[in-house]
C-alpha positions as YAML, in Angstrom:
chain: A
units: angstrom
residues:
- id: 1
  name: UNK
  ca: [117.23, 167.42, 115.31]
- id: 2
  name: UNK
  ca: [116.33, 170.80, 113.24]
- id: 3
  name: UNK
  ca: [114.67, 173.51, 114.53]
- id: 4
  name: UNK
  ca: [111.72, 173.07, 113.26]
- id: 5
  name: UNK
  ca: [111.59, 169.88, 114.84]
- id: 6
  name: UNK
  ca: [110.60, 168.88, 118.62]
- id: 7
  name: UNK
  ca: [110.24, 165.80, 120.22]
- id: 8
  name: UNK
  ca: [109.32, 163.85, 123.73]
- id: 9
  name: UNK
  ca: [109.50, 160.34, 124.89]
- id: 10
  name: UNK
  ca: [106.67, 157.80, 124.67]
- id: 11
  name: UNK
  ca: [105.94, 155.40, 126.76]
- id: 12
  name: UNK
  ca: [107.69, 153.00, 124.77]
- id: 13
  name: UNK
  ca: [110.83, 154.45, 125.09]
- id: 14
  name: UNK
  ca: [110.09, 155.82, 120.93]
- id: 15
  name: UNK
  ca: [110.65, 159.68, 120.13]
- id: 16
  name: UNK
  ca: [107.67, 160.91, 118.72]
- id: 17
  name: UNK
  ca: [108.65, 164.30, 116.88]
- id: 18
  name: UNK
  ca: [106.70, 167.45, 116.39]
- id: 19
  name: UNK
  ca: [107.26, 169.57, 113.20]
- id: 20
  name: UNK
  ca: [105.84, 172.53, 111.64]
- id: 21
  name: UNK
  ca: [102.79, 171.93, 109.23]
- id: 22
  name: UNK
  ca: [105.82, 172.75, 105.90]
- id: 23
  name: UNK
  ca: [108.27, 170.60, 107.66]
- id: 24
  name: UNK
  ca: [106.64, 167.57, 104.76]
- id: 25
  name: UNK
  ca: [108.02, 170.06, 101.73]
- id: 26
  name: UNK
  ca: [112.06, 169.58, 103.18]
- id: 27
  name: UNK
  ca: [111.01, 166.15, 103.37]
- id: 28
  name: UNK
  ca: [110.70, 166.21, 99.32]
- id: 29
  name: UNK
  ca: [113.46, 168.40, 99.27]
- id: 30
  name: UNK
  ca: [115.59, 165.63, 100.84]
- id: 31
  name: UNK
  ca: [114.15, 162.96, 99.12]
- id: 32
  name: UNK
  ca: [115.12, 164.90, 95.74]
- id: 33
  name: UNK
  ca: [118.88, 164.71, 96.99]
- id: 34
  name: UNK
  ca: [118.67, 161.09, 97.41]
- id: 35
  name: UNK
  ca: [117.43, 160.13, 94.84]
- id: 36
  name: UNK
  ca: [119.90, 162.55, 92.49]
- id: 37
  name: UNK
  ca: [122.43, 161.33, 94.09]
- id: 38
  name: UNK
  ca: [121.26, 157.35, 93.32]
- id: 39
  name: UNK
  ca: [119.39, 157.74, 90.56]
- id: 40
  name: UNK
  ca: [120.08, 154.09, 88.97]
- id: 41
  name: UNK
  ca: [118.81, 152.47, 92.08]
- id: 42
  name: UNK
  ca: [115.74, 154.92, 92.87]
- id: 43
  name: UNK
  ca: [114.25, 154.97, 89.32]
- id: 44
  name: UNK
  ca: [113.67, 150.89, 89.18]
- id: 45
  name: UNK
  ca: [111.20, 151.21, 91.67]
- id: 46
  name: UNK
  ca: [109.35, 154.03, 89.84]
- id: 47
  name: UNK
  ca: [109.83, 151.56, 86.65]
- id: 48
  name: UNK
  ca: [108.21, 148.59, 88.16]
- id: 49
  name: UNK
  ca: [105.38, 150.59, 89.85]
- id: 50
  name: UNK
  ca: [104.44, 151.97, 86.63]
- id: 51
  name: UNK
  ca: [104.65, 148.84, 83.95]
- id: 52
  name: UNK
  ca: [102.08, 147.28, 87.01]
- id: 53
  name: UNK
  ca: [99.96, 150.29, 87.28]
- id: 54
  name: UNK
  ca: [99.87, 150.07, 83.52]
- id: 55
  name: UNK
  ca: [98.78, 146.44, 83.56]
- id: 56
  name: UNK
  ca: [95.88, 147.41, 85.89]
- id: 57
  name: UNK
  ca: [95.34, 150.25, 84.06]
- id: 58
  name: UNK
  ca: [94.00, 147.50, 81.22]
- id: 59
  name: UNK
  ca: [90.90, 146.84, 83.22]
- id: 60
  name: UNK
  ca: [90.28, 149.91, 85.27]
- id: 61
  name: UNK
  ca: [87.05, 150.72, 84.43]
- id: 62
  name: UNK
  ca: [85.42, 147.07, 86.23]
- id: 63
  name: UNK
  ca: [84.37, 147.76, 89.45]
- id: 64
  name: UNK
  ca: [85.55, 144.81, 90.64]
- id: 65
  name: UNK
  ca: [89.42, 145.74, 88.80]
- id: 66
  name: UNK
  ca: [88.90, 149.03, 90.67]
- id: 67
  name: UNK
  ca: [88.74, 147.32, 93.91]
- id: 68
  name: UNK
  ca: [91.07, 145.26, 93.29]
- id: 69
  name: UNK
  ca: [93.99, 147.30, 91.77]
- id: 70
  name: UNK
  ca: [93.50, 149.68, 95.03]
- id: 71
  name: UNK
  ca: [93.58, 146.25, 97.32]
- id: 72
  name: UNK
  ca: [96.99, 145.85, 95.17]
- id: 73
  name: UNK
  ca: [98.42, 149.10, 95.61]
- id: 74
  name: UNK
  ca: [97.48, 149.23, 98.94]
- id: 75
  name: UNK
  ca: [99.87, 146.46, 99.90]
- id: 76
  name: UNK
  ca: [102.50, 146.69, 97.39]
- id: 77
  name: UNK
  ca: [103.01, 150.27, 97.58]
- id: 78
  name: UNK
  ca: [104.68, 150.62, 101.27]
- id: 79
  name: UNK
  ca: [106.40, 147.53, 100.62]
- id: 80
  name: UNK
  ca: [107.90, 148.29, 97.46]
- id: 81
  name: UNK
  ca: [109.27, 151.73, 99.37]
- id: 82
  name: UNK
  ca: [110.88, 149.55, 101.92]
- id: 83
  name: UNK
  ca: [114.30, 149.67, 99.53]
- id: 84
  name: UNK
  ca: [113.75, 153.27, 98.78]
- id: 85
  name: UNK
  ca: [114.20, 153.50, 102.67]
- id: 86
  name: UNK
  ca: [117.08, 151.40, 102.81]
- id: 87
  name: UNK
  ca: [118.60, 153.80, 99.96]
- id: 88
  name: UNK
  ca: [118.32, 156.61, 102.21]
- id: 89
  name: UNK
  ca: [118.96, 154.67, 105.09]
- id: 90
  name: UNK
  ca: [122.80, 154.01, 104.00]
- id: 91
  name: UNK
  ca: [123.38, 157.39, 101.76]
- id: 92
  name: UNK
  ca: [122.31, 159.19, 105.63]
- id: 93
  name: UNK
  ca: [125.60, 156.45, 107.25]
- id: 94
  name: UNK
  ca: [127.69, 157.11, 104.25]
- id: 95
  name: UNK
  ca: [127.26, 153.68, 103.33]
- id: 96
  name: UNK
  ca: [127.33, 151.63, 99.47]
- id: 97
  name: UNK
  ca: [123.90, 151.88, 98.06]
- id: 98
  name: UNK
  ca: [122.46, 149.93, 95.24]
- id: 99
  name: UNK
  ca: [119.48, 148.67, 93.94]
- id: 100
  name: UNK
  ca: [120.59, 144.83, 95.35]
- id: 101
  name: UNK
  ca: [121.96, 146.44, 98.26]
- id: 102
  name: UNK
  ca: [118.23, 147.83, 98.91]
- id: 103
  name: UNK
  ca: [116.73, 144.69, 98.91]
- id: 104
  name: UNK
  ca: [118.63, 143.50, 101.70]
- id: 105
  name: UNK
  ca: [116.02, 145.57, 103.89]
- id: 106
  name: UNK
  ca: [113.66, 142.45, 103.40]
- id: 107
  name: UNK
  ca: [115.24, 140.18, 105.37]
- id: 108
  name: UNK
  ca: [116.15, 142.35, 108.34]
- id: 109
  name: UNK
  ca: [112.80, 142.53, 109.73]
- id: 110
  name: UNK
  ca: [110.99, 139.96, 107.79]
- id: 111
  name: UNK
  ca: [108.66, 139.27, 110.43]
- id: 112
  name: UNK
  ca: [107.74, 143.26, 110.81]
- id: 113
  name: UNK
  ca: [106.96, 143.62, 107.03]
- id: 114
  name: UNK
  ca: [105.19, 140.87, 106.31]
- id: 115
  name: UNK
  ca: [102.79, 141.57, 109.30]
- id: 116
  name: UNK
  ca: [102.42, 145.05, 108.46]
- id: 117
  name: UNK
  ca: [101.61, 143.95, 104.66]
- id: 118
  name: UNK
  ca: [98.95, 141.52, 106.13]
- id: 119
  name: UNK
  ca: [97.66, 144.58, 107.86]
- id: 120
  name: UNK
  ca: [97.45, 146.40, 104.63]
- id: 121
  name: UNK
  ca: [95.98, 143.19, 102.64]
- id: 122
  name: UNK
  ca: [93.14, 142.64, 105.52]
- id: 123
  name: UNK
  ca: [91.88, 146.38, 105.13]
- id: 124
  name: UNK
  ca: [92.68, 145.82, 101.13]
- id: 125
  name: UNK
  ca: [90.20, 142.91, 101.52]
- id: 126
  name: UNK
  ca: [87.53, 145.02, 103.42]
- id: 127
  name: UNK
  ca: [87.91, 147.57, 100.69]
- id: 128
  name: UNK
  ca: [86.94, 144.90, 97.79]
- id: 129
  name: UNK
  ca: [84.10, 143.72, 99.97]
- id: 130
  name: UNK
  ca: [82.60, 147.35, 100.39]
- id: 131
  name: UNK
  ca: [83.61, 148.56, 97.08]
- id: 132
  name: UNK
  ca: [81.63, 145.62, 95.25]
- id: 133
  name: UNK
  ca: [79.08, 145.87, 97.44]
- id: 134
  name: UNK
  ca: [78.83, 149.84, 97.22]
- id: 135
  name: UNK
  ca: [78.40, 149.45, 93.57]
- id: 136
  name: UNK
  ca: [76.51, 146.45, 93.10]
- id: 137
  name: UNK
  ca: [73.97, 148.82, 94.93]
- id: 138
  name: UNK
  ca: [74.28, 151.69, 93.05]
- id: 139
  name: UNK
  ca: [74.18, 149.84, 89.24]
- id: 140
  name: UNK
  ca: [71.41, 147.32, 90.47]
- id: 141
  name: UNK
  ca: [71.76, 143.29, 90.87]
- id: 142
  name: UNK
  ca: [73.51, 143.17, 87.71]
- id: 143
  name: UNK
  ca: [76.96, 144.72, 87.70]
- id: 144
  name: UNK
  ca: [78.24, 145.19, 84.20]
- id: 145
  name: UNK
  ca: [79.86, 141.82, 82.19]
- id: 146
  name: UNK
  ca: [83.96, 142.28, 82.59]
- id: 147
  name: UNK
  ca: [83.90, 142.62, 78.29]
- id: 148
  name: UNK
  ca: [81.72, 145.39, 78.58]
- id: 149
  name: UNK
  ca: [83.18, 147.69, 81.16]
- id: 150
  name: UNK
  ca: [86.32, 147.22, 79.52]
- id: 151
  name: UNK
  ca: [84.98, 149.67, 77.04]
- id: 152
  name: UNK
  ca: [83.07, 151.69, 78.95]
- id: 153
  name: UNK
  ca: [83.53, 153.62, 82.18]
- id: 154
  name: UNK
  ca: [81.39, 152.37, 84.58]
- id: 155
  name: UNK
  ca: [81.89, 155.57, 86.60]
- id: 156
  name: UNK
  ca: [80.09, 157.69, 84.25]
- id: 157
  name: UNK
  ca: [77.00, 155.86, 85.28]
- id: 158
  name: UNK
  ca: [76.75, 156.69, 88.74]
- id: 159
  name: UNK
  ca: [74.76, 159.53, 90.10]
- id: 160
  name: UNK
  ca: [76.86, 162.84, 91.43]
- id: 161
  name: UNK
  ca: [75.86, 161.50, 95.24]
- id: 162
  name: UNK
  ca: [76.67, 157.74, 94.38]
- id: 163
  name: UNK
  ca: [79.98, 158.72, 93.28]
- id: 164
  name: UNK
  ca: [80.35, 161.01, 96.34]
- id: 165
  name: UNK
  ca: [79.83, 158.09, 98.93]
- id: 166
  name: UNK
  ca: [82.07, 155.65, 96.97]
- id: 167
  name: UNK
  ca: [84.73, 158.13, 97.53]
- id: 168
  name: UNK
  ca: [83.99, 159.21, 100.85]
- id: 169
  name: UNK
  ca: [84.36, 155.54, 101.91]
- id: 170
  name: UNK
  ca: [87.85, 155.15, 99.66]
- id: 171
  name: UNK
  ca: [88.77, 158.41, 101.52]
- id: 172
  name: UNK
  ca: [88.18, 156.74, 105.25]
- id: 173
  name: UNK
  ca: [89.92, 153.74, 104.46]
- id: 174
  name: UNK
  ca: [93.09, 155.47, 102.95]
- id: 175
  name: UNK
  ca: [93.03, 158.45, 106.00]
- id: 176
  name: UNK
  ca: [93.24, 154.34, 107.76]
- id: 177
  name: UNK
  ca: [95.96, 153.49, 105.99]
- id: 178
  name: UNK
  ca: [97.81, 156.76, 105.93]
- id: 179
  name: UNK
  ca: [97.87, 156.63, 109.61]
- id: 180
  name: UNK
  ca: [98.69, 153.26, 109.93]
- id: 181
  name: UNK
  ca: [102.27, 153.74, 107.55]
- id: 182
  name: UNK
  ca: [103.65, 157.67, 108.32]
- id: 183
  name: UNK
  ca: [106.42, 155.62, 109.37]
- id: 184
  name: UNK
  ca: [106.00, 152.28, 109.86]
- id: 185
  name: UNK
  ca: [108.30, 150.84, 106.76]
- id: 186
  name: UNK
  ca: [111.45, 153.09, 107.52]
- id: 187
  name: UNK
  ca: [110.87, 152.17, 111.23]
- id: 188
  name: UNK
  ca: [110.96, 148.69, 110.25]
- id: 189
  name: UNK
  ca: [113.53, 148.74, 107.71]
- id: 190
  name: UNK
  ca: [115.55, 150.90, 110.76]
- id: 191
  name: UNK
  ca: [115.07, 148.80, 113.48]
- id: 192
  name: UNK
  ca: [114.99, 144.86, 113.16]
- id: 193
  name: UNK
  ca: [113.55, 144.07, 116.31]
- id: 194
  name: UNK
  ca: [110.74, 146.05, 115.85]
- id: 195
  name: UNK
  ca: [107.71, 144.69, 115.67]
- id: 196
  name: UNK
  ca: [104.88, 145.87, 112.76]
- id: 197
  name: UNK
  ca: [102.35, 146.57, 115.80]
- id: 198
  name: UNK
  ca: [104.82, 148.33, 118.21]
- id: 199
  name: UNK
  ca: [105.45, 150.87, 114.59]
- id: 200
  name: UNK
  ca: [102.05, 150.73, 113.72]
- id: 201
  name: UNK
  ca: [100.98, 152.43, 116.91]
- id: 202
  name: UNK
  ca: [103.40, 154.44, 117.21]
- id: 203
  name: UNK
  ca: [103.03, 155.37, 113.19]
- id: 204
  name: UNK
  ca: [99.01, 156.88, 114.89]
- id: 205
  name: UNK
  ca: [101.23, 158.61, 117.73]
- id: 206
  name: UNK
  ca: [102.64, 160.52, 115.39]
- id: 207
  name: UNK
  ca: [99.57, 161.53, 112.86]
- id: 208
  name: UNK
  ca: [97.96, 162.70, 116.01]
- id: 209
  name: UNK
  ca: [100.52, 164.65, 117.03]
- id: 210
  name: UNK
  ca: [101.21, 166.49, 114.21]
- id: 211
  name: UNK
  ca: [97.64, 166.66, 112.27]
- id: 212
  name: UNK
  ca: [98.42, 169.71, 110.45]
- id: 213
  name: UNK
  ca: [101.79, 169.25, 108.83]
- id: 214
  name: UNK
  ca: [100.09, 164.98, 107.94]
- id: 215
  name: UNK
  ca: [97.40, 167.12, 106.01]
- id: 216
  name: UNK
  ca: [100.41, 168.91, 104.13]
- id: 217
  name: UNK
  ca: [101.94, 165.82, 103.91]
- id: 218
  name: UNK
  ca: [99.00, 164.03, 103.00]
- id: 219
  name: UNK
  ca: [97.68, 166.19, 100.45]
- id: 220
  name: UNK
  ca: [101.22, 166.29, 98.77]
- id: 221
  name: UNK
  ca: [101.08, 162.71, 98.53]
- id: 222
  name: UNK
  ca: [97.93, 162.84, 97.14]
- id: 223
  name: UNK
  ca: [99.20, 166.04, 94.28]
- id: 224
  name: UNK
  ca: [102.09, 163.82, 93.31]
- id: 225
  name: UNK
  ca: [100.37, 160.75, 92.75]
- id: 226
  name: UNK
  ca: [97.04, 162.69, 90.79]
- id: 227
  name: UNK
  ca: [99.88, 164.19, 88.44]
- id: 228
  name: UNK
  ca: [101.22, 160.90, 87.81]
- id: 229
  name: UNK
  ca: [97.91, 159.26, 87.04]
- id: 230
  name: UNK
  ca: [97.37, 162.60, 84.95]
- id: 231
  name: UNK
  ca: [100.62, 161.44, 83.05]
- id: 232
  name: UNK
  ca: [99.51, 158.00, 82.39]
- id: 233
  name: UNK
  ca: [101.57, 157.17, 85.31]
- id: 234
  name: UNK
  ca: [104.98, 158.16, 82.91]
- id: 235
  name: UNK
  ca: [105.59, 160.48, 85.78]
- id: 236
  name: UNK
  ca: [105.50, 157.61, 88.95]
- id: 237
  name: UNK
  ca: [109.00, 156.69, 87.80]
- id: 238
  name: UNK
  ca: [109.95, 160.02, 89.16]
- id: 239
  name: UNK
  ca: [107.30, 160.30, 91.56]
- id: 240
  name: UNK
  ca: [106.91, 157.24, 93.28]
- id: 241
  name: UNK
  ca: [111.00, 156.96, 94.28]
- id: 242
  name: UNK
  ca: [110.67, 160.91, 95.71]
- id: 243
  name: UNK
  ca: [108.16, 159.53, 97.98]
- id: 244
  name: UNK
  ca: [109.80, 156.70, 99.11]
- id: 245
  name: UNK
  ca: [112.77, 158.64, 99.96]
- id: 246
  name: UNK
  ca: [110.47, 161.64, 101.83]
- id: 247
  name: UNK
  ca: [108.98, 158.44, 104.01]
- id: 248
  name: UNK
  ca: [112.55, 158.07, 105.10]
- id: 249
  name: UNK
  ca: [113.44, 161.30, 105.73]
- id: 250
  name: UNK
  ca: [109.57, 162.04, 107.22]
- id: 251
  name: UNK
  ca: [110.37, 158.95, 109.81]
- id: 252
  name: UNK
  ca: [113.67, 160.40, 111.11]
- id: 253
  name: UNK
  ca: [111.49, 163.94, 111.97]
- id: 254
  name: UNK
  ca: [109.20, 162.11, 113.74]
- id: 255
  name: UNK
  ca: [110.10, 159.04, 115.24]
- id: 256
  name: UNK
  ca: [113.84, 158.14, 114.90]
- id: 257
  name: UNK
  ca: [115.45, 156.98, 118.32]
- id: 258
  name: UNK
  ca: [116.78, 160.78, 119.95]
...
């Protein structure tokens, strides 16, 4: 433990850490490290999160391929970090990392993950719901044909306060999900007799108890990932691998066994 780290004991026996609101930016510093030191194995993940994001990117301007590709990111995202974690995981014991090696993390707590991506698919599914229903509102009973928004953003024909309450919903449901995954997947991937609920909760613990460095956090997550959607996604390769390895390095701050 650094010293800009404290921590106590939950009831669950858990450490829940308390770090300084820049503690998230040593996080990325760490993460860089890792994934210098295994580039090979970090960068496929970046590569397969951006040829998909580039496939969605195909229909983004349907509402109902909006929804959807967030629904989609929603759940793939944290589980596509859960061999980023096991990168870090091993590099941190001094132990042979690879890209197969990484995927090994699936089947140690199979159960965990696949609850925890249910979790994420259920509030993906309330998303689509709201999302379609939000903007089959807004642009009347008729929402455009698929052909047609293809070419067209359907954004640009929403009102400045339509656009504003789409977003402020998006923006509830992601705080959700934020909450919900600080550091659920490396706890998972760490521990295979955790259960997804028992990290979950204890995933809240910790935004709670540290709400001004998960707004740094938070809002670096969200600076990395608007510069890689400003790239065209080009820059997730780098991007989305850094933040897998931070998750790792952001779980043993605040809620690795002490």
């Amino acid at each position: 433990m650094n010293a800009t780290t404290t921590a106590h004991r939950s009831q669950g026996g858990t450490g829940v850490g308390h770090v300084s609101p820049m503690q998230p930016l040593r996080w990325i510093a760490r993460a860089w490290d890792d994934l210098t030191a295994m580039p090979g194995a970090s960068l496929r993940y970046g590569v397969v999160v951006t040829l998909g994001g580039w496939l969605i990117f195909a229909f983004g301007d349907h509402p109902f391929f909006v929804a959807a590709a967030v629904t989609v990111f929603l759940l793939v995202g944290p589980i596509l970090s859960t061999g980023l974690c096991e990168l870090s995981r091993r590099r941190s014991q001094d132990a042979y990392a690879d890209f197969e090696s990484s995927l090994e993390a699936l089947g140690r707590n199979r159960d965990g993950l696949l609850h925890f991506a249910g979790t994420l698919l259920a509030i993906g599914a309330v998303w689509t719901v709201l999302s379609t229903l939000m903007l089959a509102t807004m642009l009347g009973n008729a929402a455009p044909s698929v052909e047609l928004a293809m070419w067209q953003d359907v954004f640009a024909m929403l009102s400045a306060e339509q656009l504003q309450a789409y977003t402020l919903v998006g923006g509830a449901l992601a705080m959700l999900v934020f909450a919900l995954s600080v550091v659920t997947v490396p706890m998972l991937v760490d521990r295979g007799d955790m259960t997804a609920k028992t990290a979950m909760r204890q995933s809240v613990r910790v935004f709670f108890a540290n709400l001004p460095s998960m707004v740094v956090w938070a809002a670096s997550i969200a600076l990395l990932t608007a510069i890689g959607f400003a790239t065209m996604l080009v820059a997730m390769i780098l991007i989305f691998p850094l933040l897998g390895h931070a998750s790792w390095h952001a779980y043993q701050d605040l809620a690795a066994s002490r």
